[in-house]
């Protein structure tokens, strides 16, 4: 298939600052907002996202007016970074405004965005870091509108910024913006009267120093090139995954847990890692539903901690899907109210002074681990501009090896399906593509001499043709990406394994 992504030319028509518009007397611009302990452990970087609408859509002037209106309620986004008298990071509520860019593309949308993520996508988002929120409206020749925005992650997490986007859409339609944001970050900046640090947090969320960063330029790391692949999973395939993960067990796992287990196994095998190496998945958890009493969904800020299911490579790839799903399920359950309270107590203690976030914005190589962001619960269908909701909501081009995004798919007639954006080295991606639709990853593997040396000594007494569950490479039973119908498994003979 011919790749049209490099043919896209985006022309910036205008770029200006949009400031909040208040209905009455504006608030003072000398106030500030402290960062919470959750803000401080969030990655210190801007992140960009893209979403798109089919025509008809409101003109840019309506979008700009709606943005100014909603910024009056979400003042943090129109502020700037600063420090208080003690050197602590704060958000200056000075109403300096957000960057608003108007652009046009000389091509139809579907000739560009139907392909794999590429550096060309960076042309659809604003470029800069002074403003805490920046947005670009790109109009394609077919009438499609792509909204690309970049935000400083320590201002708000995904659920918070999703509420902002819904409020912006409502303002563009002439409606009230809905529930006002809860903006009290200071409530997390004090420990309990009797602090109880029950869990290990140093080295998990906070650390004394980070490892040496990985150099990257234009998607090229010191160890090779990173490719990003979009994988579509329809509802039928997801239901088969759930049935396979729960087979022989009374435990039922969520769709996310089963899909994440499946992808973890496939990614790990594609990397051809040593069997005795440890691997983990880093899963973002929304604390609004996990602390008691529950924090309202309208809380605007960061309230994310992480679950870390981990195991040895050999165990992950040789055991059934239910093993990985069980690890994920149990670790997610541990990030509960008790864990959140323990973190708050630790982060506000003297032991945490001088520590920094473990999340390194310069770490572009995650192997042997996987970092996943799941957007399945974002209120994307509420982001209606008067005609319809976006027909996708996706990450921009983000070439971090081992980074995984799971988003709802908007494929017509395929309700309940999901898309995964997977970033791996090009040489590993080829193997991943062969395995990502396999339901038999834990059954048949081809021989790999490098990993053979990592087999347990007890396995060496087993005839070679019976060692398949220890051989961590590619599956021989594949599904069609389109139909997800299983093909007959190839039975390997002892000679085939050699």
Coordinates of C-alpha atoms in Angstrom, one line a residue:
X1 CA 0.0 0.0 0.0
X2 CA 1.3 3.4 -0.9
X3 CA 2.1 5.6 2.1
X4 CA 0.5 9.1 1.8
X5 CA 1.5 10.3 5.2
X6 CA 4.6 12.2 3.9
X7 CA 2.5 14.0 1.3
X8 CA 0.6 16.0 3.9
X9 CA 1.4 19.7 3.9
X10 CA -0.1 21.7 6.8
X11 CA -0.2 25.5 6.6
X12 CA -0.5 27.6 9.7
X13 CA -3.1 30.3 9.0
X14 CA -2.8 32.1 12.4
X15 CA -1.5 31.6 15.9
X16 CA -2.6 33.7 18.9
X17 CA -3.2 33.7 22.6
X18 CA -6.8 33.1 23.9
X19 CA -7.5 34.4 27.4
X20 CA -10.4 33.6 29.7
X21 CA -13.6 35.6 29.2
X22 CA -15.5 36.3 32.4
X23 CA -19.2 37.1 32.6
X24 CA -18.7 39.4 35.6
X25 CA -15.9 40.9 37.5
X26 CA -12.7 38.9 36.7
X27 CA -10.8 37.3 39.6
X28 CA -7.4 38.7 40.7
X29 CA -4.5 37.5 38.6
X30 CA -2.1 37.4 41.6
X31 CA -3.4 34.1 43.0
X32 CA -1.6 30.8 42.5
X33 CA -2.4 27.1 42.9
X34 CA 0.1 24.7 44.6
X35 CA 0.9 21.4 43.1
X36 CA -0.4 18.3 45.0
X37 CA 1.8 15.3 45.8
X38 CA 0.1 13.5 42.9
X39 CA 1.0 16.3 40.5
X40 CA 4.6 16.1 41.6
X41 CA 5.0 12.4 40.7
X42 CA 3.4 12.8 37.3
X43 CA 5.7 13.0 34.3
X44 CA 7.2 16.4 33.9
X45 CA 6.4 16.9 30.2
X46 CA 3.8 18.0 27.6
X47 CA 1.6 15.3 26.0
X48 CA -0.3 15.7 22.7
X49 CA -3.5 14.1 21.6
X50 CA -5.6 14.2 18.4
X51 CA -9.3 13.9 17.8
X52 CA -11.4 14.5 14.7
X53 CA -14.9 15.4 13.5
X54 CA -16.6 14.9 10.2
X55 CA -18.4 17.9 8.7
X56 CA -20.4 19.9 9.5
X57 CA -18.4 21.5 12.3
X58 CA -18.6 25.0 13.9
X59 CA -16.3 27.7 12.5
X60 CA -13.1 28.4 14.2
X61 CA -14.5 31.7 15.6
X62 CA -17.1 29.7 17.6
X63 CA -14.5 27.3 18.8
X64 CA -12.3 30.2 20.0
X65 CA -15.2 31.9 21.8
X66 CA -16.2 28.7 23.5
X67 CA -12.6 28.1 24.6
X68 CA -12.4 31.6 26.2
X69 CA -15.6 30.9 28.1
X70 CA -14.5 27.6 29.5
X71 CA -11.1 28.8 30.5
X72 CA -12.8 31.1 33.0
X73 CA -13.7 27.9 35.0
X74 CA -10.4 26.1 34.2
X75 CA -8.0 28.9 35.0
X76 CA -5.0 26.6 35.6
X77 CA -4.8 25.9 31.9
X78 CA -4.5 29.6 31.1
X79 CA -1.8 30.2 33.8
X80 CA 1.9 29.7 33.8
X81 CA 4.4 27.7 35.9
X82 CA 6.1 29.4 38.8
X83 CA 7.6 28.9 42.3
X84 CA 6.5 30.1 45.7
X85 CA 8.8 31.7 48.3
X86 CA 10.2 28.3 49.3
X87 CA 10.9 27.2 45.8
X88 CA 8.0 24.8 45.5
X89 CA 6.4 24.5 42.0
X90 CA 3.0 26.3 41.6
X91 CA 0.6 27.3 38.9
X92 CA 0.3 31.1 38.5
X93 CA -3.3 32.0 37.9
X94 CA -2.4 35.0 35.9
X95 CA -4.7 34.4 32.9
X96 CA -1.9 34.7 30.4
X97 CA -3.9 32.4 28.1
X98 CA -3.5 29.4 25.9
X99 CA -2.1 29.1 22.4
X100 CA -4.7 28.9 19.7
X101 CA -3.5 27.8 16.2
X102 CA -5.6 27.7 13.0
X103 CA -4.2 25.5 10.2
X104 CA -5.2 23.9 6.9
X105 CA -4.0 20.7 5.2
X106 CA -3.8 20.3 1.4
X107 CA -5.1 16.7 1.4
X108 CA -8.2 14.7 2.4
X109 CA -8.2 13.4 5.9
X110 CA -8.5 9.7 5.1
X111 CA -5.4 9.7 2.8
X112 CA -3.3 10.6 5.8
X113 CA -4.8 9.3 9.0
X114 CA -5.8 5.8 7.9
X115 CA -2.1 4.7 8.0
X116 CA 0.2 4.0 10.9
X117 CA 1.2 6.8 13.2
X118 CA 4.1 8.8 11.7
X119 CA 6.2 11.9 12.4
X120 CA 3.8 13.7 9.9
X121 CA 1.2 13.7 12.7
X122 CA 3.3 16.2 14.6
X123 CA 2.2 18.8 12.1
X124 CA -1.3 18.5 13.5
X125 CA -0.4 19.7 17.0
X126 CA 1.0 23.0 18.3
X127 CA 4.7 23.3 18.9
X128 CA 5.9 24.9 22.1
X129 CA 6.0 24.6 25.9
X130 CA 5.5 28.0 27.4
X131 CA 1.7 27.8 27.5
X132 CA 0.3 25.0 29.7
X133 CA -2.4 24.2 27.1
X134 CA -2.1 24.6 23.3
X135 CA -4.6 23.7 20.6
X136 CA -4.5 23.5 16.9
X137 CA -7.5 23.3 14.6
X138 CA -6.6 21.8 11.2
X139 CA -9.1 21.8 8.4
X140 CA -8.7 19.2 5.7
X141 CA -9.9 19.6 2.1
X142 CA -12.8 17.1 2.7
X143 CA -14.1 19.3 5.6
X144 CA -12.8 17.1 8.4
X145 CA -11.6 19.0 11.5
X146 CA -8.7 17.6 13.5
X147 CA -8.2 19.0 16.9
X148 CA -4.7 18.6 18.2
X149 CA -3.8 19.7 21.7
X150 CA -0.8 19.6 23.9
X151 CA -1.0 20.0 27.7
X152 CA 1.5 20.1 30.5
X153 CA 0.7 16.8 32.3
X154 CA 1.4 18.1 35.8
X155 CA -1.6 20.4 35.5
X156 CA -4.1 17.6 35.0
X157 CA -4.5 13.9 34.3
X158 CA -6.5 12.3 31.5
X159 CA -9.9 12.1 33.2
X160 CA -9.6 15.8 34.3
X161 CA -8.6 17.0 30.8
X162 CA -11.4 14.9 29.3
X163 CA -13.9 16.9 31.5
X164 CA -12.4 20.1 30.2
X165 CA -12.8 19.0 26.6
X166 CA -16.5 18.1 27.2
X167 CA -17.1 21.5 28.8
X168 CA -15.4 23.2 25.8
X169 CA -17.7 21.4 23.4
X170 CA -20.8 22.4 25.4
X171 CA -19.6 26.0 25.4
X172 CA -19.2 25.8 21.6
X173 CA -22.9 24.7 21.3
X174 CA -24.1 27.5 23.5
X175 CA -24.8 25.3 26.5
X176 CA -23.7 25.7 30.1
X177 CA -20.4 24.0 30.6
X178 CA -21.8 21.5 33.1
X179 CA -20.5 20.7 36.5
X180 CA -17.8 23.1 37.6
X181 CA -14.3 21.6 38.3
X182 CA -13.3 20.9 41.9
X183 CA -9.9 22.7 42.2
X184 CA -8.8 22.1 45.8
X185 CA -5.4 20.4 45.3
X186 CA -4.2 21.4 48.8
X187 CA -6.3 18.7 50.4
X188 CA -3.7 16.1 49.4
X189 CA -0.8 18.0 50.7
X190 CA -1.1 17.0 54.3
X191 CA -0.8 13.6 56.0
X192 CA -3.1 12.0 58.5
X193 CA -3.0 13.0 62.1
X194 CA -1.2 9.6 62.7
X195 CA 0.6 8.9 59.4
X196 CA 0.6 5.2 58.4
X197 CA 3.0 4.4 55.6
X198 CA 2.1 0.8 55.0
X199 CA 3.7 0.3 51.6
X200 CA 7.0 0.9 49.8
X201 CA 6.9 4.2 47.9
X202 CA 10.5 5.1 47.6
X203 CA 11.7 3.6 44.3
X204 CA 8.1 3.2 43.1
X205 CA 6.6 6.7 42.8
X206 CA 9.6 8.7 44.1
X207 CA 13.3 8.1 43.9
X208 CA 16.7 9.8 44.8
X209 CA 17.9 9.7 41.2
X210 CA 16.9 8.3 37.8
X211 CA 18.8 6.0 35.6
X212 CA 20.8 7.4 32.7
X213 CA 18.4 8.6 30.0
X214 CA 18.2 7.1 26.5
X215 CA 19.2 9.4 23.6
X216 CA 16.6 9.8 20.9
X217 CA 16.3 12.0 17.8
X218 CA 13.4 11.9 15.4
X219 CA 12.3 8.4 16.6
X220 CA 15.8 6.9 16.3
X221 CA 17.2 5.6 19.5
X222 CA 20.7 4.6 20.2
X223 CA 19.6 0.9 19.9
X224 CA 17.5 1.2 16.7
X225 CA 14.3 2.6 15.2
X226 CA 11.0 2.6 16.9
X227 CA 7.8 1.8 14.9
X228 CA 4.2 2.4 16.1
X229 CA 1.5 -0.1 15.0
X230 CA -2.2 0.2 15.4
X231 CA -3.9 -3.1 16.2
X232 CA -7.7 -3.4 16.0
X233 CA -9.5 -5.9 18.2
X234 CA -13.2 -6.5 17.5
X235 CA -15.7 -7.5 20.1
X236 CA -15.7 -11.2 19.0
X237 CA -12.0 -11.5 19.5
X238 CA -12.1 -9.7 22.8
X239 CA -14.9 -12.1 24.0
X240 CA -12.7 -15.1 23.0
X241 CA -9.8 -13.6 25.0
X242 CA -12.0 -13.3 28.1
X243 CA -13.2 -16.9 27.7
X244 CA -9.7 -18.1 27.3
X245 CA -8.3 -16.2 30.3
X246 CA -11.1 -17.4 32.6
X247 CA -11.0 -21.1 31.4
X248 CA -10.8 -23.5 34.3
X249 CA -11.2 -20.7 36.9
X250 CA -13.9 -19.1 38.9
X251 CA -12.3 -15.7 38.5
X252 CA -13.7 -13.5 35.8
X253 CA -11.5 -10.8 34.3
X254 CA -12.3 -7.5 32.7
X255 CA -11.9 -6.9 29.0
X256 CA -9.0 -4.6 29.7
X257 CA -7.2 -7.2 32.0
X258 CA -7.5 -9.9 29.3
X259 CA -6.4 -7.7 26.5
X260 CA -3.5 -6.3 28.5
X261 CA -2.4 -9.8 29.4
X262 CA -2.6 -10.8 25.7
X263 CA -0.5 -7.8 24.6
X264 CA 2.0 -8.2 27.4
X265 CA 2.7 -11.8 26.3
X266 CA 2.9 -10.9 22.6
X267 CA 5.2 -7.9 23.2
X268 CA 7.5 -9.9 25.5
X269 CA 7.9 -12.7 23.1
X270 CA 8.5 -10.3 20.2
X271 CA 11.4 -8.8 22.1
X272 CA 13.1 -12.2 22.5
X273 CA 14.1 -11.5 26.1
X274 CA 16.1 -14.0 28.3
X275 CA 13.8 -16.3 30.1
X276 CA 15.1 -15.4 33.6
X277 CA 14.6 -11.7 33.1
X278 CA 11.9 -9.9 35.0
X279 CA 9.3 -7.9 33.2
X280 CA 6.4 -5.7 34.5
X281 CA 3.5 -3.6 33.2
X282 CA 3.0 -0.1 34.5
X283 CA -0.8 0.6 34.6
X284 CA -2.2 4.0 35.4
X285 CA -5.0 3.9 38.0
X286 CA -7.6 6.7 38.5
X287 CA -7.8 7.4 42.3
X288 CA -11.2 9.1 42.1
X289 CA -13.0 5.8 42.4
X290 CA -10.4 4.2 44.7
X291 CA -10.2 6.5 47.8
X292 CA -12.7 6.7 50.5
X293 CA -14.7 9.0 50.6
X294 CA -14.7 9.0 46.8
X295 CA -13.3 12.1 45.1
X296 CA -15.8 13.6 42.7
X297 CA -15.1 13.0 39.0
X298 CA -15.0 16.8 38.6
X299 CA -11.7 17.0 40.5
X300 CA -9.3 18.9 38.2
X301 CA -5.7 17.8 38.8
X302 CA -3.7 14.6 38.9
X303 CA -4.9 11.7 41.0
X304 CA -3.1 8.8 39.3
X305 CA -0.9 6.1 40.9
X306 CA 0.2 2.9 39.2
X307 CA -0.1 -0.9 39.5
X308 CA 2.9 -3.0 38.7
X309 CA 2.1 -6.6 37.8
X310 CA 5.5 -8.4 37.3
X311 CA 6.9 -11.8 36.6
X312 CA 9.8 -13.6 34.9
X313 CA 9.7 -13.7 31.1
X314 CA 9.7 -17.5 31.1
X315 CA 6.7 -17.7 33.4
X316 CA 4.8 -15.0 31.4
X317 CA 5.1 -16.6 28.0
X318 CA 4.9 -20.3 28.9
X319 CA 1.9 -20.2 31.2
X320 CA -1.7 -19.7 30.0
X321 CA -3.3 -16.3 29.4
X322 CA -5.2 -16.6 32.7
X323 CA -1.9 -16.4 34.6
X324 CA -1.0 -13.0 33.2
X325 CA -4.6 -11.8 33.6
X326 CA -4.5 -12.9 37.2
X327 CA -1.3 -11.0 37.9
X328 CA -2.8 -7.8 36.4
X329 CA -6.1 -8.3 38.3
X330 CA -4.5 -8.8 41.7
X331 CA -2.1 -5.9 41.4
X332 CA -4.8 -3.5 40.3
X333 CA -6.9 -4.5 43.3
X334 CA -3.9 -3.6 45.6
X335 CA -4.0 0.1 44.5
X336 CA -6.9 0.9 46.9
X337 CA -7.8 3.5 49.5
X338 CA -5.2 2.1 51.9
X339 CA -2.4 2.4 49.2
X340 CA -3.4 5.9 48.3
X341 CA -3.5 7.1 51.9
X342 CA -0.1 5.5 52.5
X343 CA 1.3 7.4 49.6
X344 CA -0.1 10.7 50.7
X345 CA 1.4 10.1 54.2
X346 CA 4.8 9.3 52.7
X347 CA 4.9 12.0 50.1
X348 CA 4.2 14.6 52.9
X349 CA 6.8 13.2 55.3
X350 CA 10.4 14.3 55.8
X351 CA 11.6 11.1 54.3
X352 CA 10.3 12.2 50.9
X353 CA 12.0 15.6 51.0
X354 CA 14.5 15.9 48.1
X355 CA 13.1 12.9 46.2
X356 CA 12.0 13.2 42.6
X357 CA 9.4 11.4 40.5
X358 CA 10.5 8.1 39.0
X359 CA 8.7 8.9 35.8
X360 CA 11.4 10.1 33.5
X361 CA 10.4 12.2 30.5
X362 CA 13.7 11.4 28.8
X363 CA 13.3 7.6 29.1
X364 CA 12.5 6.5 25.5
X365 CA 13.4 2.8 26.0
X366 CA 11.1 0.8 28.4
X367 CA 12.1 -2.8 27.5
X368 CA 11.8 -5.3 29.2
X369 CA 8.8 -3.5 30.6
X370 CA 5.5 -2.1 29.2
X371 CA 3.8 1.2 30.1
X372 CA 0.1 1.3 29.3
X373 CA -2.4 4.2 29.3
X374 CA -6.1 3.1 28.9
X375 CA -8.7 5.6 27.7
X376 CA -11.6 3.3 27.5
X377 CA -13.6 5.3 30.1
X378 CA -13.0 8.7 28.7
X379 CA -16.4 10.5 27.9
X380 CA -15.5 10.8 24.2
X381 CA -19.1 10.4 23.1
X382 CA -20.0 13.5 25.2
X383 CA -17.5 15.6 23.1
X384 CA -20.3 16.6 20.7
X385 CA -19.9 19.8 18.7
X386 CA -23.5 19.8 17.6
X387 CA -23.2 17.3 14.7
X388 CA -21.6 14.2 16.2
X389 CA -18.9 13.1 18.6
X390 CA -15.3 12.6 17.4
X391 CA -14.8 9.6 15.2
X392 CA -11.4 8.9 17.0
X393 CA -9.5 10.1 20.0
X394 CA -5.9 9.0 19.8
X395 CA -2.3 9.8 21.0
X396 CA -0.2 11.8 18.7
X397 CA 3.1 10.4 17.3
X398 CA 4.9 9.1 20.5
X399 CA 7.8 6.8 19.6
X400 CA 8.6 5.5 23.1
X401 CA 9.7 1.8 22.9
X402 CA 7.3 -0.2 25.1
X403 CA 4.6 2.5 25.3
X404 CA 1.1 1.2 24.8
X405 CA -2.2 3.1 24.4
X406 CA -5.6 1.3 24.5
X407 CA -8.5 3.4 23.2
X408 CA -12.1 2.7 22.2
X409 CA -12.5 2.0 18.5
X410 CA -15.0 4.0 16.5
X411 CA -15.1 1.5 13.6
X412 CA -18.6 1.7 12.2
X413 CA -20.8 -1.3 13.1
X414 CA -18.2 -2.7 15.5
X415 CA -19.4 -1.3 18.9
X416 CA -17.3 -2.5 21.8
X417 CA -14.1 -2.9 19.8
X418 CA -10.8 -1.5 20.9
X419 CA -7.6 -0.2 19.2
X420 CA -4.1 -0.5 20.7
X421 CA -1.2 1.6 19.6
X422 CA 2.0 -0.3 20.3
X423 CA 5.5 1.1 20.0
X424 CA 8.4 -1.3 19.5
X425 CA 11.7 -1.6 17.7
X426 CA 11.2 -2.3 14.0
X427 CA 12.9 -5.7 14.2
X428 CA 10.6 -6.7 17.1
X429 CA 7.5 -5.3 15.5
X430 CA 7.5 -7.8 12.7
X431 CA 7.3 -10.6 15.2
X432 CA 4.6 -8.8 17.2
X433 CA 2.4 -8.4 14.1
X434 CA 2.6 -12.1 13.5
X435 CA 1.5 -12.9 17.1
X436 CA -1.0 -10.1 18.0
X437 CA -4.0 -12.0 16.7
X438 CA -3.0 -15.4 18.1
X439 CA -5.1 -17.0 20.7
X440 CA -2.6 -19.8 21.3
X441 CA 0.5 -17.8 22.4
X442 CA 1.1 -20.1 25.3
X443 CA 1.0 -23.3 23.3
X444 CA 3.4 -23.5 20.2
X445 CA 6.7 -21.7 19.9
X446 CA 9.6 -22.0 17.5
X447 CA 13.1 -22.7 18.6
X448 CA 15.4 -19.7 19.4
X449 CA 19.0 -20.7 20.3
X450 CA 19.7 -17.6 22.3
X451 CA 16.8 -18.1 24.7
X452 CA 17.3 -21.9 24.7
X453 CA 20.3 -21.3 26.9
X454 CA 18.0 -19.8 29.5
X455 CA 15.8 -22.9 29.9
X456 CA 15.6 -24.3 33.4
X457 CA 17.9 -27.2 34.1
X458 CA 15.0 -29.5 34.8
X459 CA 13.7 -28.9 31.3
X460 CA 16.9 -30.3 29.8
X461 CA 15.8 -33.8 30.7
X462 CA 12.6 -33.4 28.6
X463 CA 12.6 -34.5 25.0
X464 CA 13.1 -31.5 22.7
X465 CA 9.7 -31.9 21.1
X466 CA 8.0 -31.6 24.5
X467 CA 9.8 -28.4 25.5
X468 CA 7.6 -26.1 23.5
X469 CA 6.1 -24.3 26.5
X470 CA 9.6 -23.2 27.5
X471 CA 10.6 -21.8 24.1
X472 CA 9.7 -18.1 24.1
X473 CA 9.3 -16.9 20.6
X474 CA 6.6 -16.8 17.9
X475 CA 3.3 -18.6 17.8
X476 CA 2.4 -20.8 14.9
X477 CA -1.3 -20.4 15.3
X478 CA -2.5 -17.1 13.9
X479 CA -5.7 -15.2 13.3
X480 CA -6.6 -13.2 10.3
X481 CA -6.5 -9.5 11.3
X482 CA -9.8 -8.9 9.4
X483 CA -11.9 -11.9 10.3
X484 CA -10.3 -13.0 13.6
X485 CA -11.1 -16.6 12.5
X486 CA -8.6 -19.1 13.7
X487 CA -6.5 -21.0 11.2
X488 CA -5.4 -24.5 11.9
X489 CA -2.4 -24.8 14.1
X490 CA 0.7 -26.2 12.7
X491 CA 2.0 -29.2 14.6
X492 CA 5.8 -29.0 15.0
X493 CA 7.8 -32.1 14.7
X494 CA 11.1 -32.6 16.6
X495 CA 13.1 -31.8 13.4
X496 CA 11.1 -28.6 12.9
X497 CA 12.1 -27.4 16.4
X498 CA 15.8 -28.0 15.6

